[in-house]
């Protein structure tokens, strides 16, 4: 008997049909992957299982018994846990409070006791976080790891992970992946959503493919190659990875000299037109401050920052917090663009926003980046990957001559990832200077004309002759002595 | 301390107590994410209920109970719309204020037809020489709220729900129930604050007698940066300045009286803004919450 069965689930949001007959069966103690393009309905499906979405039709069976799961509380009672695709911590509460929120706690809380319990859990999963730190002071990857640990600590029987590795560095992702078979041994059933095909072939037992809200098929993973999986999902062969723009001696476009802010200790860097300078590194090593100081959000502590070829655009690494205004529409988010490019003058006349023009620009971006949504749709209602595409569209919309892209393909499906990477290469070839800050090694190698590594707030250049995954991986962990 | 000093201190306490009680109640509601603009009306309803019951039964205990019950009832009405149906809290709060003003006014006239001799309510007794029962009640209430918010499981739920209802909900915290409870608590406190106006400050009821005290309490929460210590300090400051101002007016000091009337407001505002720093309110304050899409 399946541990969990979702039968013929339908869900419509306004005019969007997110699910149109999705079926999913999880066998007891298996690791089951769900694969599908951005907006295929993966998150909606698991949110229905977790009591966050009310299906219009269909039924949910837990251990063969039909259940109405109306709240996450009910889901947790039934032993189902979900790690969300997006930040689901209470920002103002501490790590310890977030970790223990919703757990059975004594009526009166003692700080020391809470801290000790939290520390115990954190240590068990080897997560070196300060229990008293507020959750919103954590880097994206740290938050994600905290949420994973929180779900594990609850000891649920069915663990749903919605793109848990999207924000993790390769080493962290590997650690998480190695944990899954151990959970399986304990009898835990895992539902694993990811766009990274290699991860699925590495640890999953079976995979279900979702296409436009419908489940197309479920197959065992054994014997399936990543490329095959990709073809199966998209319906055609994937393009081979491209190669980085060749070394070009363009004019300097961005120069940082001994730049210091809290979290960054003396960054020297010169970015030239026509190149992609890729900065690899594990989140939390200064990526946040670097992005913020380049975006002009964080004041410069000391040193200099010169933009020699404006305009500069920043593609934020945190689409929900600093990338988008989630309550505004797609069109309005596009209009917020800081890059005073050609688009901006067109959008306003005598200082007034021209809604017809806004619609046109929005439709253009939607078509070009294949965003699944209408111009008036709230950004909040987009799937994670489509929110990401919107961020990309806006950053590129102002025709920037310096582009700072932080994890530009985070959460994108295989085809969209290839398209965005090609777009960035194209921009560089056309003379833009691109600073790529990424935790994804493949991305760094595929795009970077030059590669650097950011570790503990310091930048180390990777020697061109030693440009390998291993070497960069070492430097990312601070092991690159010689 | 001389007689004038003692009198001034007493007056300060009498004027601060209603503000402190109401503000601490509002603090709990707002920490849970509910912006209750209706505490002015809930105070007024509490004042009237305490007066009516106190004057007819002569019992302070019953008067207090009635005052708190009236506050709770209005808070429940408010919650029904704001929490239950995601109506706009500002509109609903103002509606509560108008409703309370109208209903208490008419009810007072029914209770006390024109020409009838005035009714008086009993007064709150002292618990120690010079210490009115309400001072003790306030001290207990403030301490309870402080401990509740920072040291109990429910306080954690209240804070979580006010900061991010969505995230708290996803962890199994009962968002709506928590918000309901916090709102009712705020209403009970407002009712209690209103009762103190009748049972201590005066011994009678006057139409619209809260005269903006509910709004002052709201402002104290905001300008006190959601911190209990500062909120109580603000209440004392406002009460003290008001007491001083009354005394100066009675003495006939050569300052235009409207300028004097202004001082408590200006002083409290200036002091609290200077010292409040950049405290952030609950992130999900007054934001509607949908449990299941
Ligand atoms: N609350 C909502 N209101 C309106 N539309 C919604 C809402 N939630 C999801 N949708 C739509 O439903 C569709 C499926 O979204 P879903 O988040 O399930 O996709 P997904 O498969 O998880 O994609 P991704 O890989 O990008 O995370 C999308 O088109 C999305 O815009
Ligand atoms: Mg998703």
Coordinates of C-alpha atoms in Angstrom, one line a residue, chain B residues 3-293:
Chain B
X3 CA 1.8 67.9 50.4
X4 CA 1.9 69.3 46.9
X5 CA 4.4 66.7 45.7
X6 CA 2.3 63.9 47.1
X7 CA -0.8 65.3 45.5
X8 CA 1.0 65.6 42.2
X9 CA 2.3 62.0 42.4
X10 CA -1.2 60.7 43.1
X11 CA -2.6 62.6 40.3
X12 CA 0.1 61.3 38.0
X13 CA -0.7 57.7 38.9
X14 CA -4.5 58.3 38.4
X15 CA -3.9 59.7 35.0
X16 CA -1.3 57.2 33.9
X17 CA -3.0 54.0 35.0
X18 CA -5.8 53.9 32.4
X19 CA -3.2 54.6 29.7
X20 CA -0.8 52.0 30.9
X21 CA -3.4 49.3 31.2
X22 CA -4.9 50.0 27.8
X23 CA -1.5 50.3 26.1
X24 CA -0.3 46.9 27.5
X25 CA -3.4 45.2 26.2
X26 CA -2.9 46.8 22.8
X27 CA 0.7 45.8 22.8
X28 CA -0.3 42.1 23.1
X29 CA -2.8 42.5 20.2
X30 CA -0.4 44.2 18.0
X31 CA 2.4 41.7 18.7
X32 CA 0.0 39.1 17.4
X33 CA -0.5 41.3 14.3
X34 CA -3.9 42.8 15.1
X35 CA -4.1 46.6 14.9
X36 CA -6.9 47.4 17.2
X37 CA -7.9 51.1 16.6
X38 CA -11.1 50.4 18.5
X39 CA -9.6 50.5 22.0
X40 CA -11.0 54.0 22.5
X41 CA -14.5 52.6 22.1
X42 CA -13.7 49.5 24.1
X43 CA -12.5 51.8 27.0
X44 CA -15.7 53.8 26.8
X45 CA -17.8 50.7 26.8
X46 CA -15.9 49.4 29.8
X47 CA -16.3 52.7 31.6
X48 CA -20.0 52.7 31.0
X49 CA -20.6 49.1 32.0
X50 CA -18.5 49.5 35.2
X51 CA -20.5 52.6 36.0
X52 CA -23.9 51.1 35.3
X53 CA -23.2 47.9 37.2
X54 CA -21.3 49.7 40.0
X55 CA -24.0 52.3 40.6
X56 CA -26.9 49.8 40.6
X57 CA -25.2 47.1 42.7
X58 CA -22.7 49.1 44.7
X59 CA -20.1 46.3 44.2
X60 CA -16.7 47.2 42.9
X61 CA -16.0 43.6 41.9
X62 CA -19.1 43.3 39.8
X63 CA -18.3 46.7 38.2
X64 CA -14.9 45.6 37.3
X65 CA -16.2 42.4 35.8
X66 CA -18.8 44.2 33.8
X67 CA -16.2 46.7 32.5
X68 CA -13.9 43.9 31.3
X69 CA -16.8 41.9 29.8
X70 CA -17.9 45.0 27.8
X71 CA -14.4 45.4 26.5
X72 CA -14.2 41.8 25.6
X73 CA -17.6 41.8 23.9
X74 CA -16.6 44.7 21.6
X75 CA -13.2 43.1 20.9
X76 CA -15.0 39.9 19.9
X77 CA -17.2 41.9 17.5
X78 CA -14.0 43.6 16.1
X79 CA -12.3 40.2 15.7
X80 CA -15.3 38.7 14.0
X81 CA -14.8 41.1 11.1
X82 CA -11.1 41.7 11.2
X83 CA -9.8 38.2 11.9
X84 CA -12.8 36.2 10.7
X85 CA -13.4 38.0 7.5
X86 CA -10.2 39.9 6.8
X87 CA -12.1 43.3 6.9
X88 CA -10.0 46.5 7.1
X89 CA -8.9 47.0 10.8
X90 CA -8.9 50.8 10.5
X91 CA -12.5 50.9 9.2
X92 CA -13.7 48.3 11.7
X93 CA -11.9 50.0 14.6
X94 CA -13.4 53.4 13.8
X95 CA -16.8 51.8 13.5
X96 CA -16.4 50.3 17.0
X97 CA -15.4 53.7 18.4
X98 CA -18.5 55.4 16.9
X99 CA -20.7 52.6 18.0
X100 CA -19.5 52.7 21.5
X101 CA -19.9 56.5 21.7
X102 CA -23.5 56.3 20.5
X103 CA -24.6 53.3 22.5
X104 CA -23.1 54.4 25.8
X105 CA -24.5 57.9 25.3
X106 CA -28.0 56.7 24.7
X107 CA -27.8 54.0 27.4
X108 CA -26.7 56.6 29.9
X109 CA -29.7 58.7 29.2
X110 CA -32.0 55.7 29.6
X111 CA -30.3 54.8 32.9
X112 CA -30.4 58.4 34.1
X113 CA -33.4 60.3 32.7
X114 CA -33.0 64.1 32.6
X115 CA -33.7 65.7 36.0
X116 CA -33.1 62.6 38.0
X117 CA -30.6 62.9 40.8
X118 CA -27.1 61.8 39.8
X119 CA -26.0 58.2 40.3
X120 CA -22.5 57.5 41.7
X121 CA -20.5 54.4 41.4
X122 CA -18.5 52.9 44.3
X123 CA -14.7 53.6 44.4
X124 CA -11.9 51.2 44.1
X125 CA -10.5 50.7 47.7
X126 CA -6.9 51.2 48.6
X127 CA -4.7 48.1 49.1
X128 CA -2.3 49.9 51.4
X129 CA -2.3 53.5 52.7
X130 CA -2.1 55.7 49.7
X131 CA -2.0 52.8 47.2
X132 CA -5.1 52.4 45.2
X133 CA -6.1 49.0 44.1
X134 CA -5.7 50.0 40.5
X135 CA -2.0 50.7 41.0
X136 CA -1.5 47.1 42.1
X137 CA -3.6 45.8 39.2
X138 CA -1.5 47.8 36.8
X139 CA 1.7 46.6 38.2
X140 CA 0.5 43.0 38.0
X141 CA -0.8 43.4 34.5
X142 CA 2.4 44.9 33.2
X143 CA 4.5 42.2 34.8
X144 CA 2.3 39.5 33.5
X145 CA 2.4 40.9 29.9
X146 CA 6.2 41.2 30.0
X147 CA 6.6 37.6 31.3
X148 CA 3.9 36.3 29.0
X149 CA 5.5 37.7 25.8
X150 CA 9.0 36.8 26.5
X151 CA 8.8 33.7 28.6
X152 CA 5.9 31.5 27.7
X153 CA 5.0 29.2 24.9
X154 CA 1.9 31.3 24.1
X155 CA 3.9 34.5 24.1
X156 CA 6.2 32.9 21.5
X157 CA 3.2 32.0 19.4
X158 CA 1.9 35.5 19.7
X159 CA 5.2 37.0 18.5
X160 CA 5.6 34.5 15.7
X161 CA 2.1 35.1 14.4
X162 CA 2.6 38.9 14.4
X163 CA 5.9 38.7 12.6
X164 CA 5.0 36.2 10.0
X165 CA 1.6 34.6 10.1
X166 CA 2.5 32.4 7.1
X167 CA 5.7 31.0 8.6
X168 CA 4.0 30.4 12.0
X169 CA 1.1 28.7 10.3
X170 CA 3.4 26.4 8.4
X171 CA 4.9 25.2 11.7
X172 CA 1.5 24.3 13.0
X173 CA 0.8 27.4 15.1
X174 CA -2.9 28.2 15.2
X175 CA -2.8 31.7 13.8
X176 CA -6.4 32.6 13.9
X177 CA -6.9 31.3 17.4
X178 CA -3.8 33.1 18.7
X179 CA -5.0 36.4 17.1
X180 CA -8.5 36.0 18.5
X181 CA -7.1 35.4 22.0
X182 CA -4.7 38.4 21.8
X183 CA -7.5 40.7 20.6
X184 CA -9.9 39.6 23.3
X185 CA -7.1 40.2 25.9
X186 CA -6.6 43.7 24.5
X187 CA -10.4 44.3 24.8
X188 CA -10.4 43.1 28.4
X189 CA -7.6 45.4 29.2
X190 CA -9.3 48.4 27.5
X191 CA -12.4 47.6 29.4
X192 CA -10.4 47.5 32.6
X193 CA -8.8 50.8 31.7
X194 CA -12.2 52.3 31.1
X195 CA -13.4 51.0 34.5
X196 CA -10.6 52.7 36.2
X197 CA -11.8 56.1 34.8
X198 CA -15.1 55.5 36.6
X199 CA -13.9 53.7 39.7
X200 CA -10.9 55.8 40.5
X201 CA -10.6 59.0 38.5
X202 CA -14.2 60.0 38.9
X203 CA -17.2 58.2 40.5
X204 CA -19.5 58.9 37.6
X205 CA -19.9 58.5 33.9
X206 CA -19.8 61.3 31.4
X207 CA -20.6 60.9 27.7
X208 CA -17.4 60.4 25.7
X209 CA -15.4 60.5 29.0
X210 CA -12.4 58.6 27.5
X211 CA -11.7 61.7 25.4
X212 CA -9.0 60.2 23.3
X213 CA -7.2 58.2 25.9
X214 CA -7.5 55.1 23.7
X215 CA -5.7 56.8 21.0
X216 CA -3.0 58.0 23.3
X217 CA -2.6 54.4 24.4
X218 CA -2.2 53.4 20.7
X219 CA 0.4 56.1 20.2
X220 CA 2.3 55.0 23.3
X221 CA 2.6 51.5 21.9
X222 CA 4.0 52.8 18.7
X223 CA 6.3 55.5 20.1
X224 CA 7.3 53.2 22.9
X225 CA 8.8 51.0 20.2
X226 CA 6.7 48.0 21.3
X227 CA 8.8 47.8 24.4
X228 CA 6.8 47.4 27.7
X229 CA 9.3 49.5 29.8
X230 CA 9.1 52.5 27.4
X231 CA 5.3 52.2 27.1
X232 CA 4.9 52.4 30.8
X233 CA 7.4 55.2 31.0
X234 CA 5.4 57.1 28.3
X235 CA 2.2 56.6 30.2
X236 CA 3.8 58.0 33.4
X237 CA 5.2 60.9 31.5
X238 CA 1.9 61.7 29.9
X239 CA 0.1 61.3 33.2
X240 CA 2.7 63.4 35.0
X241 CA 2.6 66.2 32.5
X242 CA -1.2 66.2 32.5
X243 CA -1.3 66.4 36.3
X244 CA 1.2 69.3 36.4
X245 CA -0.7 71.0 33.7
X246 CA -4.0 70.8 35.6
X247 CA -2.3 72.2 38.7
X248 CA -0.8 75.1 36.8
X249 CA -4.1 75.9 35.3
X250 CA -5.8 75.8 38.7
X251 CA -3.1 78.1 40.1
X252 CA -3.9 80.6 37.3
X253 CA -0.3 80.7 36.0
X254 CA 0.2 83.3 33.2
X255 CA 0.4 80.8 30.4
X256 CA -2.3 80.5 27.8
X257 CA -4.3 77.5 28.8
X258 CA -4.3 75.9 25.3
X259 CA -0.6 75.9 25.4
X260 CA -0.7 74.1 28.7
X261 CA -3.1 71.6 27.3
X262 CA -0.7 70.8 24.6
X263 CA 2.3 70.1 26.8
X264 CA 1.6 66.4 27.8
X265 CA 1.2 65.5 24.1
X266 CA 4.3 67.3 22.9
X267 CA 6.4 66.3 25.8
X268 CA 5.5 62.6 25.5
X269 CA 6.0 62.6 21.8
X270 CA 9.4 64.3 22.0
X271 CA 10.7 62.1 24.8
X272 CA 9.6 58.9 23.3
X273 CA 10.7 59.7 19.8
X274 CA 14.1 60.7 21.1
X275 CA 14.6 57.5 23.1
X276 CA 12.6 55.0 21.1
X277 CA 15.4 54.5 18.6
X278 CA 14.5 52.6 15.5
X279 CA 12.3 49.9 16.9
X280 CA 10.4 47.9 14.2
X281 CA 6.8 47.0 14.7
X282 CA 5.6 43.4 14.0
X283 CA 6.1 42.8 10.3
X284 CA 2.7 41.3 9.7
X285 CA 0.8 43.9 11.6
X286 CA -2.6 44.6 10.0
X287 CA -1.9 42.2 7.1
X288 CA -4.7 39.8 6.2
X289 CA -4.0 36.2 6.5
X290 CA -5.3 33.4 4.3
X291 CA -4.7 30.0 5.7
X292 CA -5.4 27.9 2.6
X293 CA -5.5 29.0 -1.0

